[in-house]
PDB file of C-alpha atoms in Angstrom:
ATOM      1  CA  UNK A  65       0.003   0.175   0.055  1.00  0.00           C
ATOM      2  CA  UNK A  66       1.258   3.419  -1.047  1.00  0.00           C
ATOM      3  CA  UNK A  67       1.405   5.848   1.868  1.00  0.00           C
ATOM      4  CA  UNK A  68       2.937   9.283   2.641  1.00  0.00           C
ATOM      5  CA  UNK A  69       3.054  10.697   5.894  1.00  0.00           C
ATOM      6  CA  UNK A  70       3.669  14.142   6.757  1.00  0.00           C
ATOM      7  CA  UNK A  71       5.163  15.612   9.890  1.00  0.00           C
ATOM      8  CA  UNK A  72       6.766  18.216  11.570  1.00  0.00           C
ATOM      9  CA  UNK A  73       4.193  20.738  11.657  1.00  0.00           C
ATOM     10  CA  UNK A  74       3.043  23.036  14.500  1.00  0.00           C
ATOM     11  CA  UNK A  75       2.674  26.461  15.740  1.00  0.00           C
ATOM     12  CA  UNK A  76       5.601  28.856  14.742  1.00  0.00           C
ATOM     13  CA  UNK A  77       6.046  32.485  15.156  1.00  0.00           C
ATOM     14  CA  UNK A  78       6.507  34.936  12.308  1.00  0.00           C
ATOM     15  CA  UNK A  79      10.277  34.967  11.768  1.00  0.00           C
ATOM     16  CA  UNK A  80      10.519  31.511  12.682  1.00  0.00           C
ATOM     17  CA  UNK A  81      11.436  28.162  11.257  1.00  0.00           C
ATOM     18  CA  UNK A  82      10.094  24.638  10.632  1.00  0.00           C
ATOM     19  CA  UNK A  83      11.005  21.773   8.931  1.00  0.00           C
ATOM     20  CA  UNK A  84       8.662  19.580   7.531  1.00  0.00           C
ATOM     21  CA  UNK A  85       9.209  15.751   6.663  1.00  0.00           C
ATOM     22  CA  UNK A  86       7.145  13.366   3.854  1.00  0.00           C
ATOM     23  CA  UNK A  87       7.927   9.351   4.805  1.00  0.00           C
ATOM     24  CA  UNK A  88       7.024   7.333   2.431  1.00  0.00           C
ATOM     25  CA  UNK A  89       6.454   3.619   1.752  1.00  0.00           C
ATOM     26  CA  UNK A  90       4.784   0.955  -0.589  1.00  0.00           C
ATOM     27  CA  UNK A  91       6.672   2.482  -3.755  1.00  0.00           C
ATOM     28  CA  UNK A  92      10.296   3.086  -5.022  1.00  0.00           C
ATOM     29  CA  UNK A  93      10.491   6.305  -3.808  1.00  0.00           C
ATOM     30  CA  UNK A  94      13.526   7.256  -5.909  1.00  0.00           C
ATOM     31  CA  UNK A  95      11.805   6.547  -9.306  1.00  0.00           C
ATOM     32  CA  UNK A  96       9.595   9.253  -8.526  1.00  0.00           C
ATOM     33  CA  UNK A  97       9.521  12.946  -8.209  1.00  0.00           C
ATOM     34  CA  UNK A  98       7.541  15.020  -5.345  1.00  0.00           C
ATOM     35  CA  UNK A  99       5.875  18.128  -4.429  1.00  0.00           C
ATOM     36  CA  UNK A 100       4.700  19.782  -1.775  1.00  0.00           C
ATOM     37  CA  UNK A 101       1.308  21.497  -1.909  1.00  0.00           C
ATOM     38  CA  UNK A 102      -0.202  23.774   0.661  1.00  0.00           C
ATOM     39  CA  UNK A 103      -3.902  24.750   1.769  1.00  0.00           C
ATOM     40  CA  UNK A 104      -4.587  27.446   4.000  1.00  0.00           C
ATOM     41  CA  UNK A 105      -7.748  27.171   5.991  1.00  0.00           C
ATOM     42  CA  UNK A 106     -10.937  27.233   3.931  1.00  0.00           C
ATOM     43  CA  UNK A 107      -8.707  27.844   1.341  1.00  0.00           C
ATOM     44  CA  UNK A 108      -7.808  26.440  -2.467  1.00  0.00           C
ATOM     45  CA  UNK A 109      -4.376  24.317  -3.427  1.00  0.00           C
ATOM     46  CA  UNK A 110      -1.324  26.019  -3.686  1.00  0.00           C
ATOM     47  CA  UNK A 111       1.269  24.287  -5.112  1.00  0.00           C
ATOM     48  CA  UNK A 112       4.711  25.254  -3.001  1.00  0.00           C
ATOM     49  CA  UNK A 113       7.878  23.047  -4.711  1.00  0.00           C
ATOM     50  CA  UNK A 114       8.941  20.487  -6.923  1.00  0.00           C
ATOM     51  CA  UNK A 115      11.952  18.241  -6.592  1.00  0.00           C
ATOM     52  CA  UNK A 116      13.368  15.476  -9.532  1.00  0.00           C
ATOM     53  CA  UNK A 117      14.108  12.033  -8.528  1.00  0.00           C
ATOM     54  CA  UNK A 118      17.764  13.105  -8.340  1.00  0.00           C
ATOM     55  CA  UNK A 119      17.165  16.211  -6.813  1.00  0.00           C
ATOM     56  CA  UNK A 120      18.981  17.869 -10.165  1.00  0.00           C
ATOM     57  CA  UNK A 121      15.532  19.925 -10.850  1.00  0.00           C
ATOM     58  CA  UNK A 122      14.220  22.339  -7.871  1.00  0.00           C
ATOM     59  CA  UNK A 123      11.415  24.455  -8.621  1.00  0.00           C
ATOM     60  CA  UNK A 124       9.352  26.492  -6.176  1.00  0.00           C
ATOM     61  CA  UNK A 125       6.373  29.118  -6.243  1.00  0.00           C
ATOM     62  CA  UNK A 126       7.455  32.830  -6.404  1.00  0.00           C
ATOM     63  CA  UNK A 127       5.652  32.871  -2.931  1.00  0.00           C
ATOM     64  CA  UNK A 128       7.735  30.618  -1.097  1.00  0.00           C
ATOM     65  CA  UNK A 129      10.972  31.588  -3.314  1.00  0.00           C
ATOM     66  CA  UNK A 130      14.112  32.182  -1.242  1.00  0.00           C
ATOM     67  CA  UNK A 131      12.568  31.069   2.266  1.00  0.00           C
ATOM     68  CA  UNK A 132      12.072  27.488   1.739  1.00  0.00           C
ATOM     69  CA  UNK A 133      13.787  24.865   0.548  1.00  0.00           C
ATOM     70  CA  UNK A 134      12.966  21.322  -0.668  1.00  0.00           C
ATOM     71  CA  UNK A 135      15.039  18.495  -0.340  1.00  0.00           C
ATOM     72  CA  UNK A 136      14.825  14.629  -0.324  1.00  0.00           C
ATOM     73  CA  UNK A 137      16.710  11.724   0.836  1.00  0.00           C
ATOM     74  CA  UNK A 138      16.168   8.815  -1.416  1.00  0.00           C
ATOM     75  CA  UNK A 139      18.040   6.039   1.181  1.00  0.00           C
ATOM     76  CA  UNK A 140      15.759   7.171   3.721  1.00  0.00           C
ATOM     77  CA  UNK A 141      12.443   7.143   1.454  1.00  0.00           C
ATOM     78  CA  UNK A 142      12.016  10.603   2.621  1.00  0.00           C
ATOM     79  CA  UNK A 143      10.855  14.520   1.177  1.00  0.00           C
ATOM     80  CA  UNK A 144      11.832  17.330   3.342  1.00  0.00           C
ATOM     81  CA  UNK A 145      10.935  21.176   3.217  1.00  0.00           C
ATOM     82  CA  UNK A 146      12.639  23.723   5.082  1.00  0.00           C
ATOM     83  CA  UNK A 147      10.628  26.726   6.183  1.00  0.00           C
ATOM     84  CA  UNK A 148      12.501  30.083   6.902  1.00  0.00           C
ATOM     85  CA  UNK A 149      11.405  33.641   7.863  1.00  0.00           C
ATOM     86  CA  UNK A 150       8.032  32.255   7.887  1.00  0.00           C
ATOM     87  CA  UNK A 151       4.730  34.584   7.759  1.00  0.00           C
ATOM     88  CA  UNK A 152       1.288  34.439   8.650  1.00  0.00           C
ATOM     89  CA  UNK A 153       0.045  33.834   5.259  1.00  0.00           C
ATOM     90  CA  UNK A 154       1.999  30.558   4.856  1.00  0.00           C
ATOM     91  CA  UNK A 155      -0.353  29.026   7.431  1.00  0.00           C
ATOM     92  CA  UNK A 156      -1.781  26.141   5.693  1.00  0.00           C
ATOM     93  CA  UNK A 157      -1.665  22.439   6.068  1.00  0.00           C
ATOM     94  CA  UNK A 158       1.442  20.937   3.865  1.00  0.00           C
ATOM     95  CA  UNK A 159       0.553  17.949   1.713  1.00  0.00           C
ATOM     96  CA  UNK A 160       3.462  15.892   0.023  1.00  0.00           C
ATOM     97  CA  UNK A 161       2.072  14.678  -3.034  1.00  0.00           C
ATOM     98  CA  UNK A 162       3.570  12.001  -5.936  1.00  0.00           C
ATOM     99  CA  UNK A 163       4.902  12.861  -9.552  1.00  0.00           C
ATOM    100  CA  UNK A 164       3.880  15.916 -11.731  1.00  0.00           C
ATOM    101  CA  UNK A 165       0.205  14.503 -11.682  1.00  0.00           C
ATOM    102  CA  UNK A 166       0.537  14.727  -7.977  1.00  0.00           C
ATOM    103  CA  UNK A 167      -1.315  10.921  -7.993  1.00  0.00           C
ATOM    104  CA  UNK A 168      -0.625  10.278  -4.307  1.00  0.00           C
ATOM    105  CA  UNK A 169      -1.050  12.471  -1.441  1.00  0.00           C
ATOM    106  CA  UNK A 170      -0.203  12.439   2.450  1.00  0.00           C
ATOM    107  CA  UNK A 171      -2.705  13.665   5.020  1.00  0.00           C
ATOM    108  CA  UNK A 172      -0.867  17.074   5.460  1.00  0.00           C
ATOM    109  CA  UNK A 173       0.377  18.423   8.662  1.00  0.00           C
ATOM    110  CA  UNK A 174      -0.825  21.740   9.723  1.00  0.00           C
ATOM    111  CA  UNK A 175       1.780  24.918   9.875  1.00  0.00           C
ATOM    112  CA  UNK A 176       0.016  27.889  12.412  1.00  0.00           C
ATOM    113  CA  UNK A 177       2.115  31.231  11.699  1.00  0.00           C
ATOM    114  CA  UNK A 178       1.019  33.496  14.645  1.00  0.00           C
ATOM    115  CA  UNK A 179       2.623  35.465  17.448  1.00  0.00           C
TER     116      UNK A 179
ATOM    117  CA  UNK B 196      -7.594  37.275 -12.801  1.00  0.00           C
ATOM    118  CA  UNK B 197      -6.633  33.387 -12.031  1.00  0.00           C
ATOM    119  CA  UNK B 198      -5.068  31.484 -14.644  1.00  0.00           C
ATOM    120  CA  UNK B 199      -7.369  29.084 -14.058  1.00  0.00           C
ATOM    121  CA  UNK B 200     -11.044  29.796 -13.120  1.00  0.00           C
ATOM    122  CA  UNK B 201     -13.726  27.597 -11.736  1.00  0.00           C
ATOM    123  CA  UNK B 202     -17.179  28.053 -11.169  1.00  0.00           C
ATOM    124  CA  UNK B 203     -17.427  28.280  -6.971  1.00  0.00           C
ATOM    125  CA  UNK B 204     -20.529  25.879  -7.195  1.00  0.00           C
ATOM    126  CA  UNK B 205     -22.602  23.629  -9.041  1.00  0.00           C
ATOM    127  CA  UNK B 206     -25.926  21.673  -7.988  1.00  0.00           C
ATOM    128  CA  UNK B 207     -27.222  18.560  -9.704  1.00  0.00           C
ATOM    129  CA  UNK B 208     -29.456  15.637  -8.776  1.00  0.00           C
ATOM    130  CA  UNK B 209     -28.542  12.378  -8.822  1.00  0.00           C
ATOM    131  CA  UNK B 210     -27.770  10.263 -11.670  1.00  0.00           C
ATOM    132  CA  UNK B 211     -27.476  13.216 -14.040  1.00  0.00           C
ATOM    133  CA  UNK B 212     -24.164  14.490 -15.398  1.00  0.00           C
ATOM    134  CA  UNK B 213     -22.441  17.479 -14.041  1.00  0.00           C
ATOM    135  CA  UNK B 214     -19.545  19.117 -16.108  1.00  0.00           C
ATOM    136  CA  UNK B 215     -17.441  21.239 -14.421  1.00  0.00           C
ATOM    137  CA  UNK B 216     -15.174  23.721 -16.064  1.00  0.00           C
ATOM    138  CA  UNK B 217     -11.999  24.875 -15.728  1.00  0.00           C
ATOM    139  CA  UNK B 218     -11.339  28.042 -17.947  1.00  0.00           C
ATOM    140  CA  UNK B 219      -7.910  29.203 -18.947  1.00  0.00           C
ATOM    141  CA  UNK B 220      -7.028  32.891 -18.768  1.00  0.00           C
ATOM    142  CA  UNK B 221      -6.118  35.084 -21.928  1.00  0.00           C
ATOM    143  CA  UNK B 222      -2.517  34.072 -23.342  1.00  0.00           C
ATOM    144  CA  UNK B 223      -2.915  30.133 -21.868  1.00  0.00           C
ATOM    145  CA  UNK B 224      -3.998  28.002 -24.920  1.00  0.00           C
ATOM    146  CA  UNK B 225      -6.417  25.123 -23.514  1.00  0.00           C
ATOM    147  CA  UNK B 226      -4.837  22.545 -26.377  1.00  0.00           C
ATOM    148  CA  UNK B 227      -1.458  23.165 -25.311  1.00  0.00           C
ATOM    149  CA  UNK B 228      -1.681  21.544 -21.756  1.00  0.00           C
ATOM    150  CA  UNK B 229      -2.606  18.530 -20.018  1.00  0.00           C
ATOM    151  CA  UNK B 230      -5.365  19.314 -17.751  1.00  0.00           C
ATOM    152  CA  UNK B 231      -5.293  17.665 -14.346  1.00  0.00           C
ATOM    153  CA  UNK B 232      -8.648  16.750 -11.910  1.00  0.00           C
ATOM    154  CA  UNK B 233      -8.741  16.254  -8.526  1.00  0.00           C
ATOM    155  CA  UNK B 234     -11.695  15.958  -5.810  1.00  0.00           C
ATOM    156  CA  UNK B 235     -11.354  16.670  -2.325  1.00  0.00           C
ATOM    157  CA  UNK B 236     -13.832  15.722   0.501  1.00  0.00           C
ATOM    158  CA  UNK B 237     -14.298  17.899   3.890  1.00  0.00           C
ATOM    159  CA  UNK B 238     -11.315  16.545   6.426  1.00  0.00           C
ATOM    160  CA  UNK B 239      -9.788  14.791   3.401  1.00  0.00           C
ATOM    161  CA  UNK B 240      -6.564  15.191   1.045  1.00  0.00           C
ATOM    162  CA  UNK B 241      -7.418  15.683  -2.480  1.00  0.00           C
ATOM    163  CA  UNK B 242      -7.384  12.456  -4.565  1.00  0.00           C
ATOM    164  CA  UNK B 243      -6.143  12.438  -8.420  1.00  0.00           C
ATOM    165  CA  UNK B 244      -8.801  11.732 -10.847  1.00  0.00           C
ATOM    166  CA  UNK B 245      -7.469  11.931 -14.371  1.00  0.00           C
ATOM    167  CA  UNK B 246      -5.394  13.777 -16.954  1.00  0.00           C
ATOM    168  CA  UNK B 247      -6.553  15.055 -19.733  1.00  0.00           C
ATOM    169  CA  UNK B 248      -5.111  16.789 -23.097  1.00  0.00           C
ATOM    170  CA  UNK B 249      -6.837  14.973 -25.892  1.00  0.00           C
ATOM    171  CA  UNK B 250      -8.137  11.660 -26.860  1.00  0.00           C
ATOM    172  CA  UNK B 251      -5.082  10.238 -27.304  1.00  0.00           C
ATOM    173  CA  UNK B 252      -2.975  11.641 -24.682  1.00  0.00           C
ATOM    174  CA  UNK B 253      -5.350  11.131 -21.442  1.00  0.00           C
ATOM    175  CA  UNK B 254      -5.222   9.174 -17.836  1.00  0.00           C
ATOM    176  CA  UNK B 255      -7.373   7.815 -15.609  1.00  0.00           C
ATOM    177  CA  UNK B 256      -6.307   7.701 -12.122  1.00  0.00           C
ATOM    178  CA  UNK B 257      -6.531   4.266 -10.205  1.00  0.00           C
ATOM    179  CA  UNK B 258      -9.779   3.263  -8.802  1.00  0.00           C
ATOM    180  CA  UNK B 259     -11.242   6.046 -10.785  1.00  0.00           C
ATOM    181  CA  UNK B 260     -14.469   5.203 -12.274  1.00  0.00           C
ATOM    182  CA  UNK B 261     -15.161   5.779 -15.903  1.00  0.00           C
ATOM    183  CA  UNK B 262     -17.867   7.701 -15.292  1.00  0.00           C
ATOM    184  CA  UNK B 263     -15.473  10.562 -14.250  1.00  0.00           C
ATOM    185  CA  UNK B 264     -14.043  11.134 -17.590  1.00  0.00           C
ATOM    186  CA  UNK B 265     -12.265  14.683 -19.048  1.00  0.00           C
ATOM    187  CA  UNK B 266     -12.558  16.635 -22.332  1.00  0.00           C
ATOM    188  CA  UNK B 267     -12.029  20.471 -23.782  1.00  0.00           C
ATOM    189  CA  UNK B 268     -14.282  22.810 -25.180  1.00  0.00           C
ATOM    190  CA  UNK B 269     -11.592  24.831 -27.342  1.00  0.00           C
ATOM    191  CA  UNK B 270     -13.973  27.650 -28.202  1.00  0.00           C
ATOM    192  CA  UNK B 271     -14.265  28.840 -24.427  1.00  0.00           C
ATOM    193  CA  UNK B 272     -11.024  28.157 -23.893  1.00  0.00           C
ATOM    194  CA  UNK B 273     -11.726  25.704 -21.119  1.00  0.00           C
ATOM    195  CA  UNK B 274     -10.907  21.967 -19.765  1.00  0.00           C
ATOM    196  CA  UNK B 275     -13.959  19.966 -18.651  1.00  0.00           C
ATOM    197  CA  UNK B 276     -14.618  17.048 -15.789  1.00  0.00           C
ATOM    198  CA  UNK B 277     -17.817  15.675 -16.752  1.00  0.00           C
ATOM    199  CA  UNK B 278     -19.382  13.213 -14.089  1.00  0.00           C
ATOM    200  CA  UNK B 279     -21.917  10.999 -15.324  1.00  0.00           C
ATOM    201  CA  UNK B 280     -24.462   9.370 -13.241  1.00  0.00           C
ATOM    202  CA  UNK B 281     -23.758  11.226 -10.363  1.00  0.00           C
ATOM    203  CA  UNK B 282     -24.105   9.951  -6.795  1.00  0.00           C
ATOM    204  CA  UNK B 283     -24.202  11.383  -3.200  1.00  0.00           C
ATOM    205  CA  UNK B 284     -20.792  10.294  -2.622  1.00  0.00           C
ATOM    206  CA  UNK B 285     -19.757  12.671  -5.611  1.00  0.00           C
ATOM    207  CA  UNK B 286     -20.177  15.589  -3.733  1.00  0.00           C
ATOM    208  CA  UNK B 287     -17.186  17.263  -2.876  1.00  0.00           C
ATOM    209  CA  UNK B 288     -14.973  19.918  -3.768  1.00  0.00           C
ATOM    210  CA  UNK B 289     -12.905  19.875  -7.765  1.00  0.00           C
ATOM    211  CA  UNK B 290      -9.726  21.275  -8.501  1.00  0.00           C
ATOM    212  CA  UNK B 291      -8.320  21.150 -11.967  1.00  0.00           C
ATOM    213  CA  UNK B 292      -4.265  21.711 -12.452  1.00  0.00           C
ATOM    214  CA  UNK B 293      -1.771  22.632 -15.023  1.00  0.00           C
ATOM    215  CA  UNK B 294       2.015  23.297 -15.300  1.00  0.00           C
ATOM    216  CA  UNK B 295       3.225  26.021 -16.632  1.00  0.00           C
ATOM    217  CA  UNK B 296       6.702  27.457 -17.202  1.00  0.00           C
ATOM    218  CA  UNK B 297       8.117  25.022 -14.248  1.00  0.00           C
ATOM    219  CA  UNK B 298       5.279  26.030 -12.171  1.00  0.00           C
ATOM    220  CA  UNK B 299       2.046  23.850 -11.056  1.00  0.00           C
ATOM    221  CA  UNK B 300      -0.914  26.221 -11.173  1.00  0.00           C
ATOM    222  CA  UNK B 301      -4.184  25.053  -9.363  1.00  0.00           C
ATOM    223  CA  UNK B 302      -7.969  26.284 -10.170  1.00  0.00           C
ATOM    224  CA  UNK B 303     -10.089  28.032  -7.997  1.00  0.00           C
ATOM    225  CA  UNK B 304     -12.561  24.865  -7.106  1.00  0.00           C
ATOM    226  CA  UNK B 305     -15.825  24.220  -7.404  1.00  0.00           C
ATOM    227  CA  UNK B 306     -18.169  22.808  -4.710  1.00  0.00           C
ATOM    228  CA  UNK B 307     -20.482  20.069  -6.405  1.00  0.00           C
ATOM    229  CA  UNK B 308     -23.581  19.601  -4.180  1.00  0.00           C
ATOM    230  CA  UNK B 309     -25.654  16.740  -4.939  1.00  0.00           C
ATOM    231  CA  UNK B 310     -29.076  17.681  -4.654  1.00  0.00           C
TER     232      UNK B 310
END
Protein backbone atom coordinates (compact mmCIF):
# COMPACT_ATOMS: atom_id res chain seq x y z
CA UNK A 1 0.00 0.00 0.00
CA UNK A 2 1.29 3.41 -0.96
CA UNK A 3 1.65 5.70 2.04
CA UNK A 4 2.91 9.24 2.46
CA UNK A 5 3.10 10.53 6.01
CA UNK A 6 3.90 14.15 6.76
CA UNK A 7 5.23 15.41 10.07
CA UNK A 8 6.90 18.44 11.59
CA UNK A 9 4.05 20.92 11.58
CA UNK A 10 3.15 23.09 14.52
CA UNK A 11 2.82 26.61 15.87
CA UNK A 12 5.66 29.00 15.09
CA UNK A 13 6.11 32.73 15.48
CA UNK A 14 6.44 35.01 12.46
CA UNK A 15 10.03 34.99 11.28
CA UNK A 16 10.59 31.52 12.66
CA UNK A 17 11.53 28.25 11.00
CA UNK A 18 10.13 24.74 10.66
CA UNK A 19 11.24 21.61 8.87
CA UNK A 20 8.57 19.34 7.44
CA UNK A 21 9.16 15.71 6.59
CA UNK A 22 7.30 13.25 4.40
CA UNK A 23 8.07 9.57 4.90
CA UNK A 24 6.92 7.27 2.14
CA UNK A 25 6.38 3.55 1.76
CA UNK A 26 4.81 1.17 -0.70
CA UNK A 27 6.62 2.40 -3.80
CA UNK A 28 10.16 2.98 -5.06
CA UNK A 29 10.65 6.52 -3.81
CA UNK A 30 13.82 7.15 -5.78
CA UNK A 31 12.01 6.78 -9.11
CA UNK A 32 9.31 9.39 -8.45
CA UNK A 33 9.46 13.16 -8.44
CA UNK A 34 7.82 14.81 -5.45
CA UNK A 35 6.04 18.00 -4.50
CA UNK A 36 4.77 20.03 -1.60
CA UNK A 37 1.30 21.54 -1.88
CA UNK A 38 -0.43 23.62 0.76
CA UNK A 39 -3.96 24.65 1.61
CA UNK A 40 -4.77 27.59 3.86
CA UNK A 41 -7.79 27.12 6.13
CA UNK A 42 -10.97 27.24 4.07
CA UNK A 43 -9.05 28.05 0.90
CA UNK A 44 -7.95 26.30 -2.27
CA UNK A 45 -4.83 24.39 -3.15
CA UNK A 46 -1.47 26.10 -3.75
CA UNK A 47 1.57 24.32 -5.12
CA UNK A 48 4.74 25.09 -3.17
CA UNK A 49 7.70 23.19 -4.59
CA UNK A 50 8.89 20.31 -6.84
CA UNK A 51 11.97 18.11 -6.75
CA UNK A 52 13.03 15.60 -9.37
CA UNK A 53 14.12 12.06 -8.62
CA UNK A 54 17.81 12.90 -8.25
CA UNK A 55 17.25 16.42 -6.89
CA UNK A 56 18.84 17.82 -10.04
CA UNK A 57 15.73 19.86 -10.84
CA UNK A 58 13.94 21.96 -8.23
CA UNK A 59 11.16 24.50 -8.65
CA UNK A 60 9.48 26.85 -6.21
CA UNK A 61 6.37 28.98 -6.21
CA UNK A 62 7.19 32.68 -6.26
CA UNK A 63 5.48 33.05 -2.87
CA UNK A 64 8.11 30.90 -1.15
CA UNK A 65 11.20 31.37 -3.29
CA UNK A 66 14.20 32.32 -1.21
CA UNK A 67 12.55 31.24 2.05
CA UNK A 68 11.74 27.55 1.57
CA UNK A 69 14.07 24.74 0.54
CA UNK A 70 12.91 21.36 -0.72
CA UNK A 71 15.14 18.31 -0.43
CA UNK A 72 14.95 14.54 -0.45
CA UNK A 73 16.88 11.56 0.86
CA UNK A 74 16.24 8.58 -1.39
CA UNK A 75 18.01 6.21 0.99
CA UNK A 76 15.65 7.23 3.78
CA UNK A 77 12.63 7.41 1.45
CA UNK A 78 11.91 10.87 2.73
CA UNK A 79 11.04 14.31 1.40
CA UNK A 80 11.69 17.51 3.32
CA UNK A 81 10.69 21.16 3.30
CA UNK A 82 12.81 23.62 5.26
CA UNK A 83 10.73 26.71 5.87
CA UNK A 84 12.45 29.90 7.04
CA UNK A 85 11.25 33.47 7.58
CA UNK A 86 7.73 32.22 8.06
CA UNK A 87 4.82 34.61 7.64
CA UNK A 88 1.21 34.53 8.73
CA UNK A 89 0.19 33.80 5.15
CA UNK A 90 2.19 30.56 5.26
CA UNK A 91 -0.40 29.16 7.67
CA UNK A 92 -1.81 26.08 5.96
CA UNK A 93 -2.00 22.32 5.82
CA UNK A 94 1.07 21.13 3.96
CA UNK A 95 0.77 18.00 1.83
CA UNK A 96 3.44 16.00 0.08
CA UNK A 97 2.30 14.69 -3.28
CA UNK A 98 3.84 12.23 -5.69
CA UNK A 99 4.89 13.02 -9.28
CA UNK A 100 3.95 15.97 -11.45
CA UNK A 101 0.44 14.52 -11.58
CA UNK A 102 0.11 14.64 -7.78
CA UNK A 103 -1.25 11.12 -8.07
CA UNK A 104 -0.83 10.25 -4.40
CA UNK A 105 -1.11 12.56 -1.38
CA UNK A 106 -0.32 12.38 2.29
CA UNK A 107 -2.79 13.35 5.00
CA UNK A 108 -1.04 16.65 5.59
CA UNK A 109 0.56 18.47 8.50
CA UNK A 110 -0.73 21.78 9.86
CA UNK A 111 1.57 24.77 10.08
CA UNK A 112 0.35 27.80 12.02
CA UNK A 113 2.35 31.01 11.95
CA UNK A 114 1.17 33.31 14.68
CA UNK A 115 2.45 35.35 17.59
CA UNK B 1 -7.54 37.33 -12.75
CA UNK B 2 -6.70 33.75 -11.89
CA UNK B 3 -4.92 31.61 -14.48
CA UNK B 4 -7.53 28.85 -14.04
CA UNK B 5 -11.08 29.88 -13.17
CA UNK B 6 -13.71 27.44 -11.98
CA UNK B 7 -17.32 28.13 -10.99
CA UNK B 8 -17.48 28.37 -7.23
CA UNK B 9 -20.39 25.97 -6.95
CA UNK B 10 -22.55 23.59 -8.92
CA UNK B 11 -25.65 21.69 -7.89
CA UNK B 12 -27.13 18.69 -9.66
CA UNK B 13 -29.49 15.83 -8.99
CA UNK B 14 -28.47 12.22 -8.49
CA UNK B 15 -28.25 10.27 -11.72
CA UNK B 16 -27.70 13.33 -13.90
CA UNK B 17 -24.45 14.51 -15.46
CA UNK B 18 -22.41 17.41 -14.17
CA UNK B 19 -19.89 19.31 -16.28
CA UNK B 20 -17.26 21.22 -14.34
CA UNK B 21 -15.36 23.84 -16.30
CA UNK B 22 -11.83 25.08 -15.86
CA UNK B 23 -11.36 28.21 -17.95
CA UNK B 24 -7.87 29.32 -18.85
CA UNK B 25 -6.98 32.98 -18.75
CA UNK B 26 -6.39 34.74 -22.05
CA UNK B 27 -2.90 33.98 -23.30
CA UNK B 28 -3.05 30.38 -22.10
CA UNK B 29 -4.15 28.05 -24.92
CA UNK B 30 -6.08 25.08 -23.52
CA UNK B 31 -4.94 22.96 -26.45
CA UNK B 32 -1.35 22.97 -25.25
CA UNK B 33 -1.93 21.82 -21.68
CA UNK B 34 -2.55 18.59 -19.90
CA UNK B 35 -5.30 19.37 -17.42
CA UNK B 36 -5.36 17.41 -14.17
CA UNK B 37 -8.45 17.01 -11.97
CA UNK B 38 -8.71 16.34 -8.23
CA UNK B 39 -11.54 15.60 -5.83
CA UNK B 40 -11.37 16.69 -2.21
CA UNK B 41 -13.87 15.76 0.48
CA UNK B 42 -14.04 17.63 3.81
CA UNK B 43 -11.23 16.75 6.17
CA UNK B 44 -9.39 14.65 3.58
CA UNK B 45 -6.51 15.28 1.22
CA UNK B 46 -7.21 15.72 -2.48
CA UNK B 47 -7.41 12.63 -4.64
CA UNK B 48 -6.21 12.44 -8.21
CA UNK B 49 -9.01 11.74 -10.67
CA UNK B 50 -7.59 12.02 -14.17
CA UNK B 51 -5.51 13.86 -16.68
CA UNK B 52 -6.78 15.04 -20.07
CA UNK B 53 -5.06 16.74 -22.97
CA UNK B 54 -6.71 14.96 -25.88
CA UNK B 55 -8.38 11.65 -26.59
CA UNK B 56 -4.94 10.26 -27.39
CA UNK B 57 -3.27 11.78 -24.34
CA UNK B 58 -5.29 11.06 -21.26
CA UNK B 59 -4.97 9.05 -18.05
CA UNK B 60 -7.51 7.77 -15.55
CA UNK B 61 -6.46 7.61 -11.93
CA UNK B 62 -6.21 4.22 -10.30
CA UNK B 63 -9.63 3.06 -9.18
CA UNK B 64 -11.41 6.12 -10.54
CA UNK B 65 -14.73 5.14 -12.11
CA UNK B 66 -15.14 5.67 -15.85
CA UNK B 67 -18.11 7.93 -15.17
CA UNK B 68 -15.48 10.58 -14.43
CA UNK B 69 -13.93 11.72 -17.68
CA UNK B 70 -12.27 14.72 -19.20
CA UNK B 71 -12.75 16.80 -22.28
CA UNK B 72 -12.03 20.27 -23.62
CA UNK B 73 -13.99 23.10 -25.17
CA UNK B 74 -11.53 24.93 -27.37
CA UNK B 75 -14.02 27.67 -28.20
CA UNK B 76 -14.33 28.48 -24.51
CA UNK B 77 -10.64 27.83 -23.83
CA UNK B 78 -11.67 25.46 -21.06
CA UNK B 79 -11.03 22.03 -19.72
CA UNK B 80 -14.04 20.06 -18.59
CA UNK B 81 -14.55 17.34 -16.02
CA UNK B 82 -17.72 15.37 -16.65
CA UNK B 83 -19.29 13.31 -13.91
CA UNK B 84 -22.00 11.11 -15.31
CA UNK B 85 -24.55 9.27 -13.19
CA UNK B 86 -23.96 11.63 -10.29
CA UNK B 87 -23.99 9.98 -6.88
CA UNK B 88 -24.25 11.39 -3.38
CA UNK B 89 -20.66 10.34 -2.73
CA UNK B 90 -19.52 12.71 -5.50
CA UNK B 91 -20.35 15.67 -3.31
CA UNK B 92 -16.96 17.33 -2.87
CA UNK B 93 -14.66 20.12 -3.99
CA UNK B 94 -13.04 19.69 -7.38
CA UNK B 95 -9.83 21.35 -8.56
CA UNK B 96 -8.16 21.53 -11.93
CA UNK B 97 -4.41 22.02 -12.41
CA UNK B 98 -1.86 22.68 -15.13
CA UNK B 99 1.89 23.00 -15.30
CA UNK B 100 3.11 26.23 -16.84
CA UNK B 101 6.71 27.46 -17.03
CA UNK B 102 7.95 24.97 -14.42
CA UNK B 103 5.22 25.88 -11.97
CA UNK B 104 2.00 24.13 -11.06
CA UNK B 105 -1.17 26.20 -11.02
CA UNK B 106 -4.41 25.12 -9.42
CA UNK B 107 -7.86 26.30 -10.33
CA UNK B 108 -10.08 28.16 -7.91
CA UNK B 109 -12.15 25.08 -7.17
CA UNK B 110 -15.79 24.06 -7.58
CA UNK B 111 -17.98 22.80 -4.76
CA UNK B 112 -20.35 20.16 -6.11
CA UNK B 113 -23.57 19.58 -4.25
CA UNK B 114 -25.73 16.57 -5.04
CA UNK B 115 -29.31 17.56 -4.31
